């Protein structure tokens, strides 16, 4: 089973854990209804849509409200340290939590006690904490965008806000940033770098790139990076190698975006609804 850990941008949303279901444009977890717009809800919804095609069970969600104060994130960190080691997940994907090195390390210690050890995927705030703690190598996949890749490539930056200006994050410099991140042990075993061109890489270099279809009107649609992470999580749970899962997810997300025929008013749920169609097309080609 896949577990997804993250926050909801609602201050008073209580710490909630349980199987996640998708009902129209909202998630249902333990009777609580969560709108799907971007962030962890979009990731979960994409994982559900992809998992239904793959025959996966519904993902297990660990969620809490946090609007940037970190109070909810700390509650969830604490909960994970006490409960993760009791579970048996095939994949655990960590998403938006306020970065906290000490709490990150406690959670990682709990994960190391899980039997068997799950595949570990990190994005957003949890990926920051993994890099800041010096534990990036404990993860199987990071899914940064080009800006986040610049932070991973800066061996001195203690936080994304302090990424040094000369480490630029233009798309054409992504291969350089990838190499630098691995040189300083600040990357997971595999990377899926999201952008106008997606890069799948590991310590040996660039494994593959995906830049077609390029849907320019998808850029203003919030949450499309989160859906990539959801799809790759579902593919990894289905048994795909992390490298194959990353490549397929990049292709599927782009194709779903094309099928959505987006405008600036398009919502990410419209893309998520087309993930099964895109998956069927890519899987047929593969």
PDB file of C-alpha atoms in Angstrom, residues 6-20 26-35 40-41 44 61-67 69 71-73 75-76:
ATOM      1  CA  UNK A   6       1.288  16.028   3.997  1.00  0.00           C
ATOM      2  CA  UNK A   7      -0.672  19.065   5.061  1.00  0.00           C
ATOM      3  CA  UNK A   8      -3.940  20.764   4.131  1.00  0.00           C
ATOM      4  CA  UNK A   9      -4.002  24.600   3.958  1.00  0.00           C
ATOM      5  CA  UNK A  10      -6.794  24.832   6.535  1.00  0.00           C
ATOM      6  CA  UNK A  11      -5.764  26.062   9.986  1.00  0.00           C
ATOM      7  CA  UNK A  12      -8.124  23.955  12.077  1.00  0.00           C
ATOM      8  CA  UNK A  13      -8.088  20.756  10.025  1.00  0.00           C
ATOM      9  CA  UNK A  14      -7.392  18.013  12.606  1.00  0.00           C
ATOM     10  CA  UNK A  15      -4.726  15.368  12.353  1.00  0.00           C
ATOM     11  CA  UNK A  16      -6.387  12.646  10.295  1.00  0.00           C
ATOM     12  CA  UNK A  17      -5.206   9.258   9.064  1.00  0.00           C
ATOM     13  CA  UNK A  18      -6.991   6.663   6.981  1.00  0.00           C
ATOM     14  CA  UNK A  19      -7.688   5.425   3.468  1.00  0.00           C
ATOM     15  CA  UNK A  20      -8.318   8.194   0.966  1.00  0.00           C
ATOM     16  CA  UNK A  26     -12.936  16.204  -3.235  1.00  0.00           C
ATOM     17  CA  UNK A  27     -11.022  13.690  -1.146  1.00  0.00           C
ATOM     18  CA  UNK A  28     -12.734  11.738   1.606  1.00  0.00           C
ATOM     19  CA  UNK A  29     -10.571  10.655   4.546  1.00  0.00           C
ATOM     20  CA  UNK A  30     -12.209   9.409   7.763  1.00  0.00           C
ATOM     21  CA  UNK A  31     -15.451  11.147   6.838  1.00  0.00           C
ATOM     22  CA  UNK A  32     -13.719  14.493   6.210  1.00  0.00           C
ATOM     23  CA  UNK A  33     -14.148  16.150   2.829  1.00  0.00           C
ATOM     24  CA  UNK A  34     -11.089  17.931   1.418  1.00  0.00           C
ATOM     25  CA  UNK A  35     -11.242  20.026  -1.788  1.00  0.00           C
ATOM     26  CA  UNK A  40      -1.030  17.216  -0.978  1.00  0.00           C
ATOM     27  CA  UNK A  41      -4.751  16.826  -1.872  1.00  0.00           C
ATOM     28  CA  UNK A  44      -3.425  12.107  -3.327  1.00  0.00           C
ATOM     29  CA  UNK A  61      -3.266   9.384   4.035  1.00  0.00           C
ATOM     30  CA  UNK A  62      -1.654  11.156   6.975  1.00  0.00           C
ATOM     31  CA  UNK A  63      -2.939  14.735   6.922  1.00  0.00           C
ATOM     32  CA  UNK A  64      -3.105  17.778   9.167  1.00  0.00           C
ATOM     33  CA  UNK A  65      -3.953  21.450   8.751  1.00  0.00           C
ATOM     34  CA  UNK A  66      -1.079  23.933   8.539  1.00  0.00           C
ATOM     35  CA  UNK A  67      -1.153  27.451   7.108  1.00  0.00           C
ATOM     36  CA  UNK A  69       2.887  28.317  11.360  1.00  0.00           C
ATOM     37  CA  UNK A  71       2.007  23.817  14.466  1.00  0.00           C
ATOM     38  CA  UNK A  72       0.150  21.217  12.425  1.00  0.00           C
ATOM     39  CA  UNK A  73       3.351  19.911  10.864  1.00  0.00           C
ATOM     40  CA  UNK A  75       1.788  17.395  15.401  1.00  0.00           C
ATOM     41  CA  UNK A  76       2.046  15.196  12.333  1.00  0.00           C
TER      42      UNK A  76
END
